PDB file of C-alpha atoms and ligand atoms in Angstrom:
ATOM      1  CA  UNK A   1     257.954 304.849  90.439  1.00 92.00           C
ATOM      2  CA  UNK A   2     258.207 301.835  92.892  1.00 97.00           C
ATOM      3  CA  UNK A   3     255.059 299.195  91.998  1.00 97.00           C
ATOM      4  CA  UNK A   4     253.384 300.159  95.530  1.00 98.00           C
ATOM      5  CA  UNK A   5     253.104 303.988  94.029  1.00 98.00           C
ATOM      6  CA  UNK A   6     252.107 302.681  90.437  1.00 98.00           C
ATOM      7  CA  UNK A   7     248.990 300.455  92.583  1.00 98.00           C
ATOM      8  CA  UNK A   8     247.917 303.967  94.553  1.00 98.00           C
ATOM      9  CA  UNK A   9     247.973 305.863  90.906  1.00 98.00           C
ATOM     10  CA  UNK A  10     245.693 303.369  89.451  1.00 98.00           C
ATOM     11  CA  UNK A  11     243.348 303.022  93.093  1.00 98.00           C
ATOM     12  CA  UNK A  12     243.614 306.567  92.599  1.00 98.00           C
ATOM     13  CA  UNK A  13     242.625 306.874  89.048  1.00 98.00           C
ATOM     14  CA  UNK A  14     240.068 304.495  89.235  1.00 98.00           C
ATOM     15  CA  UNK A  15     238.159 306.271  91.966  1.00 98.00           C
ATOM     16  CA  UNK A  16     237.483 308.914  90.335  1.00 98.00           C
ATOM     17  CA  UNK A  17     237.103 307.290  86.678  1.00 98.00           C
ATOM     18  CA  UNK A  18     233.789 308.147  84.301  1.00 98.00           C
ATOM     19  CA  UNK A  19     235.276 305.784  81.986  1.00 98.00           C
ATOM     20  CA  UNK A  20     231.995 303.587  81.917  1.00 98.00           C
ATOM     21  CA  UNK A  21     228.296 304.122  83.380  1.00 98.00           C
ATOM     22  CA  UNK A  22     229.118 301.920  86.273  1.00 98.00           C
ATOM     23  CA  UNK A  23     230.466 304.878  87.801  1.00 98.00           C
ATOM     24  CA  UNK A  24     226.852 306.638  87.764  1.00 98.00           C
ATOM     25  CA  UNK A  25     225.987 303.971  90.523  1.00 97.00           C
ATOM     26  CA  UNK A  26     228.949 303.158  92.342  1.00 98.00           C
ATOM     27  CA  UNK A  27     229.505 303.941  95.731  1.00 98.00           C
ATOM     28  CA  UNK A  28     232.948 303.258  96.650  1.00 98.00           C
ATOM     29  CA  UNK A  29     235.144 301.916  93.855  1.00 98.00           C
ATOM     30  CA  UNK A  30     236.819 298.211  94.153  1.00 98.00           C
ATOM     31  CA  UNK A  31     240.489 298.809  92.645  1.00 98.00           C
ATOM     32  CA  UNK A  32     241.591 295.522  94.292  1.00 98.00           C
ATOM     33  CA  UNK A  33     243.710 294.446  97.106  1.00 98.00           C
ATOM     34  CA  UNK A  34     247.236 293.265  97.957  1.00 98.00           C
ATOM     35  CA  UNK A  35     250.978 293.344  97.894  1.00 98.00           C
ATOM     36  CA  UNK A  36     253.020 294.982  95.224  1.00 98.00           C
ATOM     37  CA  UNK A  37     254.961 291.566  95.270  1.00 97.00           C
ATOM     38  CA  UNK A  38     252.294 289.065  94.849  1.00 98.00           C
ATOM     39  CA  UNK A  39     253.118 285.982  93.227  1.00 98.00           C
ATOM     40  CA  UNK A  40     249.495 285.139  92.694  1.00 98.00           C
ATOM     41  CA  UNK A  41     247.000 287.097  91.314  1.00 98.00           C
ATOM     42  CA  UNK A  42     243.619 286.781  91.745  1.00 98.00           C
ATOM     43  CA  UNK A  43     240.632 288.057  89.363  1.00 99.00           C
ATOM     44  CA  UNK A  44     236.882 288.006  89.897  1.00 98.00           C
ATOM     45  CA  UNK A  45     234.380 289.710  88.815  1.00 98.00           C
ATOM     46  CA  UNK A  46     232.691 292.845  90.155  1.00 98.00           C
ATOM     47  CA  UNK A  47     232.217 293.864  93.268  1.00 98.00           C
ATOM     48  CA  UNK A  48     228.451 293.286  94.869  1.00 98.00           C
ATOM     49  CA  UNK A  49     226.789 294.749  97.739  1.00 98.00           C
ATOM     50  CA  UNK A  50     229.149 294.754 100.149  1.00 98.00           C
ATOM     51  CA  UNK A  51     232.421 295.539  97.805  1.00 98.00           C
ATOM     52  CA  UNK A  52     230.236 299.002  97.098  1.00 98.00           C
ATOM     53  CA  UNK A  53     230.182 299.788 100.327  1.00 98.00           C
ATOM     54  CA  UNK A  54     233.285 298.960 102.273  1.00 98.00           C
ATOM     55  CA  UNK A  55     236.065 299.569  98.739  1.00 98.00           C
ATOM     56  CA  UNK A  56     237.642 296.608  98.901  1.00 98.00           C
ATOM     57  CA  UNK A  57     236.789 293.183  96.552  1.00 98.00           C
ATOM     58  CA  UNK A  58     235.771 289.825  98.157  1.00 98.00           C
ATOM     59  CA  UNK A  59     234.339 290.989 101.619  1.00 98.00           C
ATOM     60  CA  UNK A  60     230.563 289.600 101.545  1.00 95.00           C
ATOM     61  CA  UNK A  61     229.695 285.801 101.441  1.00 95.00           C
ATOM     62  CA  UNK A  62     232.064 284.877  98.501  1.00 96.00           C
ATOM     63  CA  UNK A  63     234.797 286.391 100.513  1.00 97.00           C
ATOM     64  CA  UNK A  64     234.654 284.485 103.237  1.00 97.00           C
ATOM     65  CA  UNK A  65     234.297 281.382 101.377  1.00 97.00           C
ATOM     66  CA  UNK A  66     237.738 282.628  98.716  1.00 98.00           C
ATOM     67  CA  UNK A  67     239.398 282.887 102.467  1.00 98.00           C
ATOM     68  CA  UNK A  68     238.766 279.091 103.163  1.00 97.00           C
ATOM     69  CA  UNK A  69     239.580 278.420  99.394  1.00 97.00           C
ATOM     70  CA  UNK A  70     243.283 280.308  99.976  1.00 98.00           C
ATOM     71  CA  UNK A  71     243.859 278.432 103.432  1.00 96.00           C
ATOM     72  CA  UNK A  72     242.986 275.068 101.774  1.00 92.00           C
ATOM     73  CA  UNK A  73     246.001 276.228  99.512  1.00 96.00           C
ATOM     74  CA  UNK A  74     248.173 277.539 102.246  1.00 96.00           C
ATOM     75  CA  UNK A  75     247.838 280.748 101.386  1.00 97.00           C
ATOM     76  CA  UNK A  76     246.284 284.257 102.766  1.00 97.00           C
ATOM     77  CA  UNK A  77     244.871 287.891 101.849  1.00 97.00           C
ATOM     78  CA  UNK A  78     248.282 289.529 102.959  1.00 97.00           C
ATOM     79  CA  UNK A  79     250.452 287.595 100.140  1.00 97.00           C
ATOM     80  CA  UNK A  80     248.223 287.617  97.167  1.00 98.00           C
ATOM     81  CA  UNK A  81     246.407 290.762  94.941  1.00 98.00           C
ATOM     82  CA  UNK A  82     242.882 290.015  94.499  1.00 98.00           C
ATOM     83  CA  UNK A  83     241.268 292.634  91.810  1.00 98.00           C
ATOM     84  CA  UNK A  84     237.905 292.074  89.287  1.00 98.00           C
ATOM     85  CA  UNK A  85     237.542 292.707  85.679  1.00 98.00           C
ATOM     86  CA  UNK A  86     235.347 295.907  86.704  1.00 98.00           C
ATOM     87  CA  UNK A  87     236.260 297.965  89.386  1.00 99.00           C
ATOM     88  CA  UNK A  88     232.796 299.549  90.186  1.00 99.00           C
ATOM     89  CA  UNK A  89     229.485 297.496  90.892  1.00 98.00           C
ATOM     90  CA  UNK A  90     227.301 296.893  88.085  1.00 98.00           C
ATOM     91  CA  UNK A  91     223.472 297.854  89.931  1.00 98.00           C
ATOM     92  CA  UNK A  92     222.069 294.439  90.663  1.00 96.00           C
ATOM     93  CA  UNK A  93     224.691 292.694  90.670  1.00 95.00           C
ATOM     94  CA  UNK A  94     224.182 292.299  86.637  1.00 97.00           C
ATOM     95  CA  UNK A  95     226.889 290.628  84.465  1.00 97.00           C
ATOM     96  CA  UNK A  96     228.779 293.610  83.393  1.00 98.00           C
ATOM     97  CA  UNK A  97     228.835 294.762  79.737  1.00 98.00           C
ATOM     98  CA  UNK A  98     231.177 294.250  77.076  1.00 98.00           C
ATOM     99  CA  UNK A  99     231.938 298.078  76.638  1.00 98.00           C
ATOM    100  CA  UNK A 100     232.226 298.045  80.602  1.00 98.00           C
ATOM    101  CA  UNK A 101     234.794 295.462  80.058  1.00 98.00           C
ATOM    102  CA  UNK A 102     236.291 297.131  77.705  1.00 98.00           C
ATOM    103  CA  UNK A 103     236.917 300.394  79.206  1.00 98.00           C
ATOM    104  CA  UNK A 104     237.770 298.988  82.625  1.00 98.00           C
ATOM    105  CA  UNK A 105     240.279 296.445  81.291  1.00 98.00           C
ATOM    106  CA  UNK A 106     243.187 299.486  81.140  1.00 98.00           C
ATOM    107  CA  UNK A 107     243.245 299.252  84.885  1.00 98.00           C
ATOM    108  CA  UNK A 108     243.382 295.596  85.198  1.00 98.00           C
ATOM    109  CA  UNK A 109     246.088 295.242  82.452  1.00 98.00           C
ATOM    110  CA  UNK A 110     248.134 298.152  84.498  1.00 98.00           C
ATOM    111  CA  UNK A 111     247.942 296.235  87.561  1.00 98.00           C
ATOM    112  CA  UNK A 112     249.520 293.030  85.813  1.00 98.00           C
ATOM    113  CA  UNK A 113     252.206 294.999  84.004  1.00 98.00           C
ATOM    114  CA  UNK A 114     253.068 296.071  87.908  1.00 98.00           C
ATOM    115  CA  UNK A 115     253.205 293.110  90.026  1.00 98.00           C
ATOM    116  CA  UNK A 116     253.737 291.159  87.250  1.00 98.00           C
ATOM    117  CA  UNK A 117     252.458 287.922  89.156  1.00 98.00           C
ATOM    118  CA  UNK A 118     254.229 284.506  88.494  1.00 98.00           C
ATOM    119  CA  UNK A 119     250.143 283.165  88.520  1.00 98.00           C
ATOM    120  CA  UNK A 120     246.550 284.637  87.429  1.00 98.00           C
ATOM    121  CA  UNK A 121     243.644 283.059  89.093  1.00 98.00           C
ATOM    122  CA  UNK A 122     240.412 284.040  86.808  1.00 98.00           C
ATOM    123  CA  UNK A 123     237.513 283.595  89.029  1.00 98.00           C
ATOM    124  CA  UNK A 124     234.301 283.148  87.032  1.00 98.00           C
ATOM    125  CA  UNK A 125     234.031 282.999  83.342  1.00 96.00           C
ATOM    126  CA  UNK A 126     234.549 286.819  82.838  1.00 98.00           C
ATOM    127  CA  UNK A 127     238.052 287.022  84.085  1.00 98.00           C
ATOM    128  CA  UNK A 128     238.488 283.141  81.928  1.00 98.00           C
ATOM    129  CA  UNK A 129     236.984 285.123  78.609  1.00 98.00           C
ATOM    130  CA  UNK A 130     239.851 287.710  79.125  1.00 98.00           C
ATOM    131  CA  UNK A 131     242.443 285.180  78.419  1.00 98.00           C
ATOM    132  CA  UNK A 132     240.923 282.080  77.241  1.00 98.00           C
ATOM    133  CA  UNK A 133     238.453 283.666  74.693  1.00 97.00           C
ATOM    134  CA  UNK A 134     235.450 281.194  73.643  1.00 96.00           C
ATOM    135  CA  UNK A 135     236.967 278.318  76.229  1.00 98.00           C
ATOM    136  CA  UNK A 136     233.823 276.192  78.737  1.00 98.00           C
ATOM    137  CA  UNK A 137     234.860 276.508  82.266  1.00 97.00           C
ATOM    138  CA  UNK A 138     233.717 273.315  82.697  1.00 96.00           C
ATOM    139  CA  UNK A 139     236.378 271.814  80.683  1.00 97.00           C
ATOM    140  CA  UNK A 140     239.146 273.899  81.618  1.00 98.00           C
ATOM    141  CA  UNK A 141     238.998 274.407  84.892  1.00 98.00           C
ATOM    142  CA  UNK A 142     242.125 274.068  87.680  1.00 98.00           C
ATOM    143  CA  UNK A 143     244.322 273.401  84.090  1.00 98.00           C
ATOM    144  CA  UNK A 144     247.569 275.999  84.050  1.00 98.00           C
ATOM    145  CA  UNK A 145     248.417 277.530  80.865  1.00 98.00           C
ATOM    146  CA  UNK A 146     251.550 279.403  79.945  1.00 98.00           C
ATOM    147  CA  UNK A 147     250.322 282.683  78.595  1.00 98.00           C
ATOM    148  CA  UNK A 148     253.720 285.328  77.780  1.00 96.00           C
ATOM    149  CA  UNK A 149     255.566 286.216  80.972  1.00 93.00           C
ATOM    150  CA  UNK A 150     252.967 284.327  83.483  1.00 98.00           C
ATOM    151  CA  UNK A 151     250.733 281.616  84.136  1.00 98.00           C
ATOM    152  CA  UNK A 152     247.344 281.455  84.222  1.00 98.00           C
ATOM    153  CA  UNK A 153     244.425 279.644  85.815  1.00 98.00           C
ATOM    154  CA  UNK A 154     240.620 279.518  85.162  1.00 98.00           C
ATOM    155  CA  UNK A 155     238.725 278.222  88.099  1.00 98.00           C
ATOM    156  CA  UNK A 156     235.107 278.488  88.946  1.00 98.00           C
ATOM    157  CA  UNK A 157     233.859 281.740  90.633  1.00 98.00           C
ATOM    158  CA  UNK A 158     233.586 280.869  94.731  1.00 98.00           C
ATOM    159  CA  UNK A 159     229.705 282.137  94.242  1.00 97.00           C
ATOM    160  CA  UNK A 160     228.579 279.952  91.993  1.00 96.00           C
ATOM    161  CA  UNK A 161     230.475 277.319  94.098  1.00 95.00           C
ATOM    162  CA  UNK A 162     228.275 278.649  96.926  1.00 94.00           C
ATOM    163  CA  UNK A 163     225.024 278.317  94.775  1.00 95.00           C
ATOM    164  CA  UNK A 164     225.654 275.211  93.438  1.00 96.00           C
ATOM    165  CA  UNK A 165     226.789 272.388  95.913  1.00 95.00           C
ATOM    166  CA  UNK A 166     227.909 269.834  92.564  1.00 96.00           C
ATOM    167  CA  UNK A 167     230.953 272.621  91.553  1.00 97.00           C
ATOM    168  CA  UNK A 168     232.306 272.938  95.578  1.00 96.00           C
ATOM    169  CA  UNK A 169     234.914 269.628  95.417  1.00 96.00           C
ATOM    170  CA  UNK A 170     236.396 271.098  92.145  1.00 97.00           C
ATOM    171  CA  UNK A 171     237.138 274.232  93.360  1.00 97.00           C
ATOM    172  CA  UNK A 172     238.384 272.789  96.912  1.00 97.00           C
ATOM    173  CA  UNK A 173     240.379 270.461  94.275  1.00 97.00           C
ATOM    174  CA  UNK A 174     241.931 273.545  92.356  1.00 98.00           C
ATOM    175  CA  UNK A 175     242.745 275.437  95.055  1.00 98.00           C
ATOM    176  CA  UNK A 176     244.303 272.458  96.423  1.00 97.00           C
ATOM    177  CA  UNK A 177     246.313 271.853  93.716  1.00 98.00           C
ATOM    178  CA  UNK A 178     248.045 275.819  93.874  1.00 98.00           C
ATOM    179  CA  UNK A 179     250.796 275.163  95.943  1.00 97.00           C
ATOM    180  CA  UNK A 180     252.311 272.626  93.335  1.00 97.00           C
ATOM    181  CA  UNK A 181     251.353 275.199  90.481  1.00 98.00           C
ATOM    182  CA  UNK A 182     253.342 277.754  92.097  1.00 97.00           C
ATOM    183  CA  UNK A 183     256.362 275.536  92.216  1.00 96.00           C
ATOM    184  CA  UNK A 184     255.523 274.608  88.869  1.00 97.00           C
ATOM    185  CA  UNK A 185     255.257 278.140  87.291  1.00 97.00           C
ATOM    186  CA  UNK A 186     258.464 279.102  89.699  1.00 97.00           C
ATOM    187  CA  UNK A 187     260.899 276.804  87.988  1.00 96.00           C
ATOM    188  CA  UNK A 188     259.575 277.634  84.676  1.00 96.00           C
ATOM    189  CA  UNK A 189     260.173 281.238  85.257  1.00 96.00           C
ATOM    190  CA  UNK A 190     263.616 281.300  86.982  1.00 94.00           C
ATOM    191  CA  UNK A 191     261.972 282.344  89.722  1.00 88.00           C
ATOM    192  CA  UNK A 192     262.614 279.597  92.467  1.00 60.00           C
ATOM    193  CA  UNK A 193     264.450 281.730  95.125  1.00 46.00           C
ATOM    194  CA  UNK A 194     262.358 284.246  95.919  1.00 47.00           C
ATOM    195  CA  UNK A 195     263.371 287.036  98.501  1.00 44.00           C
ATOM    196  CA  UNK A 196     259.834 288.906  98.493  1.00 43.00           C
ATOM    197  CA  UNK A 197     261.631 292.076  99.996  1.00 44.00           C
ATOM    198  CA  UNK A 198     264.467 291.628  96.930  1.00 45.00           C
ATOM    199  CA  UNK A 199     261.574 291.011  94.565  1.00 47.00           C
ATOM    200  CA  UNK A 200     259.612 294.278  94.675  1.00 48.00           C
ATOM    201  CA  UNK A 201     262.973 296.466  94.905  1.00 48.00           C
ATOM    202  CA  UNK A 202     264.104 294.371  91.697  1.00 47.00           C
ATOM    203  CA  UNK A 203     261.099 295.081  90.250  1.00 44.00           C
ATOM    204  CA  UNK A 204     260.554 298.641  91.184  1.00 45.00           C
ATOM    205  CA  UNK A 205     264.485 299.355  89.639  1.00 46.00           C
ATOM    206  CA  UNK A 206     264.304 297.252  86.637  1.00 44.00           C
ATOM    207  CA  UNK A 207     261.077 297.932  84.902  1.00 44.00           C
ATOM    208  CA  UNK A 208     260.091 301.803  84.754  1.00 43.00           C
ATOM    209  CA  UNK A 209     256.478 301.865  83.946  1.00 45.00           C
ATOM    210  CA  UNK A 210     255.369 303.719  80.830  1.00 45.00           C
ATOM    211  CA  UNK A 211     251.638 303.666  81.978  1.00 49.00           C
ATOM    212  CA  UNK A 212     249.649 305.981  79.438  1.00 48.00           C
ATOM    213  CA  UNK A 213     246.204 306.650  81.770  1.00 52.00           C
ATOM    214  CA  UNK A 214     247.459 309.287  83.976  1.00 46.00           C
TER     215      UNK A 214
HETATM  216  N1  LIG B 301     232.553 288.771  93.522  1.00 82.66           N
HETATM  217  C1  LIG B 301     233.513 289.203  92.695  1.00 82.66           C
HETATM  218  O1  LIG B 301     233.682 288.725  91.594  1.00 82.66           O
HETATM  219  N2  LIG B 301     234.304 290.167  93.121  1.00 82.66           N
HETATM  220  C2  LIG B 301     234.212 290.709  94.324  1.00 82.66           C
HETATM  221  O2  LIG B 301     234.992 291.584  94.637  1.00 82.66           O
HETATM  222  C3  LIG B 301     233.192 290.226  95.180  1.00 82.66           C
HETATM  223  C4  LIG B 301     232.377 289.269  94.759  1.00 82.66           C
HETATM  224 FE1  LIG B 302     235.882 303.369  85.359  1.00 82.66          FE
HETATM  225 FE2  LIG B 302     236.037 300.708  85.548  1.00 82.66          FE
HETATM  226 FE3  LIG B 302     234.469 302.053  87.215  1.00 82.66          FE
HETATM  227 FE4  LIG B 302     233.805 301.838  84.635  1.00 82.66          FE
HETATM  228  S1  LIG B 302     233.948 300.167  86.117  1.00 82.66           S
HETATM  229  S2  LIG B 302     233.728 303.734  85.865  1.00 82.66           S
HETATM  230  S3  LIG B 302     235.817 301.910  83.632  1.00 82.66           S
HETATM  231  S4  LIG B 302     236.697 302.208  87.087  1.00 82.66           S
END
């Protein structure tokens, strides 16, 4: 199965998925976005209002602020995945639950085992608590840690950069600093020369996917 069909079994899967309560409420579930070959991934939350009702993640106010965020760093929507650590909108907009988290996280860890991005991006401190358990945002922030096969780096969640005007410079300042990161993780991965066409073939042929959820 190439990694574009493995992403349309999970979207697929995930639509229809009673897994957690979320699902009682949803209206259209947010599997996430993106190419099969991203080298960056990108992780928020949940999706809000808008995610609900369109499918896709990052399309209300945050959205278009992540959009300046990736252009400060040279990149856009068509080269990176962008996913959350729930795929269905918890009613309110409410933190979602730990069992929520739980139960969703099968998806999310399928959808890393298939791009298998060079770079996470956590966005907000649920997506941070998934790989840096216990660690303060504040502290931690825009830092890149080698974590296994990848790289991975907490930064603030664009809302709360919206909502409070003190935290915008240090995201601006993260983002900013992406490019280098990308270099960085490149060269620490062997993967400097990357032929983005080559990539997902390579990757479709040399890693058959035992996913157990379907
Ligand atoms: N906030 C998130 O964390 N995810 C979305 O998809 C939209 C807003
Ligand atoms: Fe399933 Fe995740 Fe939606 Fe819960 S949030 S119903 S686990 S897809």
């Amino acid at each position: 199965m190439s990694t574009e069909q493995t992403l349309s079994r999970i979207a697929k899967e995930v639509s229809t998925c009673t897994k957690c309560a979320l699902h009682e409420s949803r209206k259209k579930s947010v599997p996430g976005d993106g190419p099969a070959s991203a080298e960056i991934m990108f992780i928020g939350e949940g999706p809000g209002f808008h995610e609900n009702e369109q499918g896709h993640p990052f399309v209300g106010a945050s959205g278009k602020f992540l959009d300046q965020l990736l252009a400060q760093a040279g990149l856009t929507r068509g080269e990176v995945f962008i996913a959350n650590v729930v795929k269905c909108r918890p009613p309110g907009n409410r933190d979602p639950l730990p069992d929520e988290l739980a139960a969703c996280n099968v998806y999310l860890e399928a959808q890393i085992e298939a791009i298998n991005p060079s770079i996470i991006v956590t966005l907000g401190r649920f997506s941070m608590n998934k790989f840096f358990p216990g660690a303060k945002i504040s502290a931690v922030h825009g830092q890149m840690k080698r974590i296994g096969e990848r790289f991975v780096i907490p930064m603030f969640h664009p809302a709360a950069a919206l909502h409070q005007a003190a935290l915008k410079p240090s995201i601006l300042g993260d983002f900013a600093k992406l490019p280098d990161q990308l270099n960085e993780a490149r060269k620490a991965l062997g993967r400097m020369v990357i032929d983005r066409k080559k990539k997902s073939e390579e990757v479709a042929a040399d890693r058959p996917k035992q996913l157990n959820l379907f």
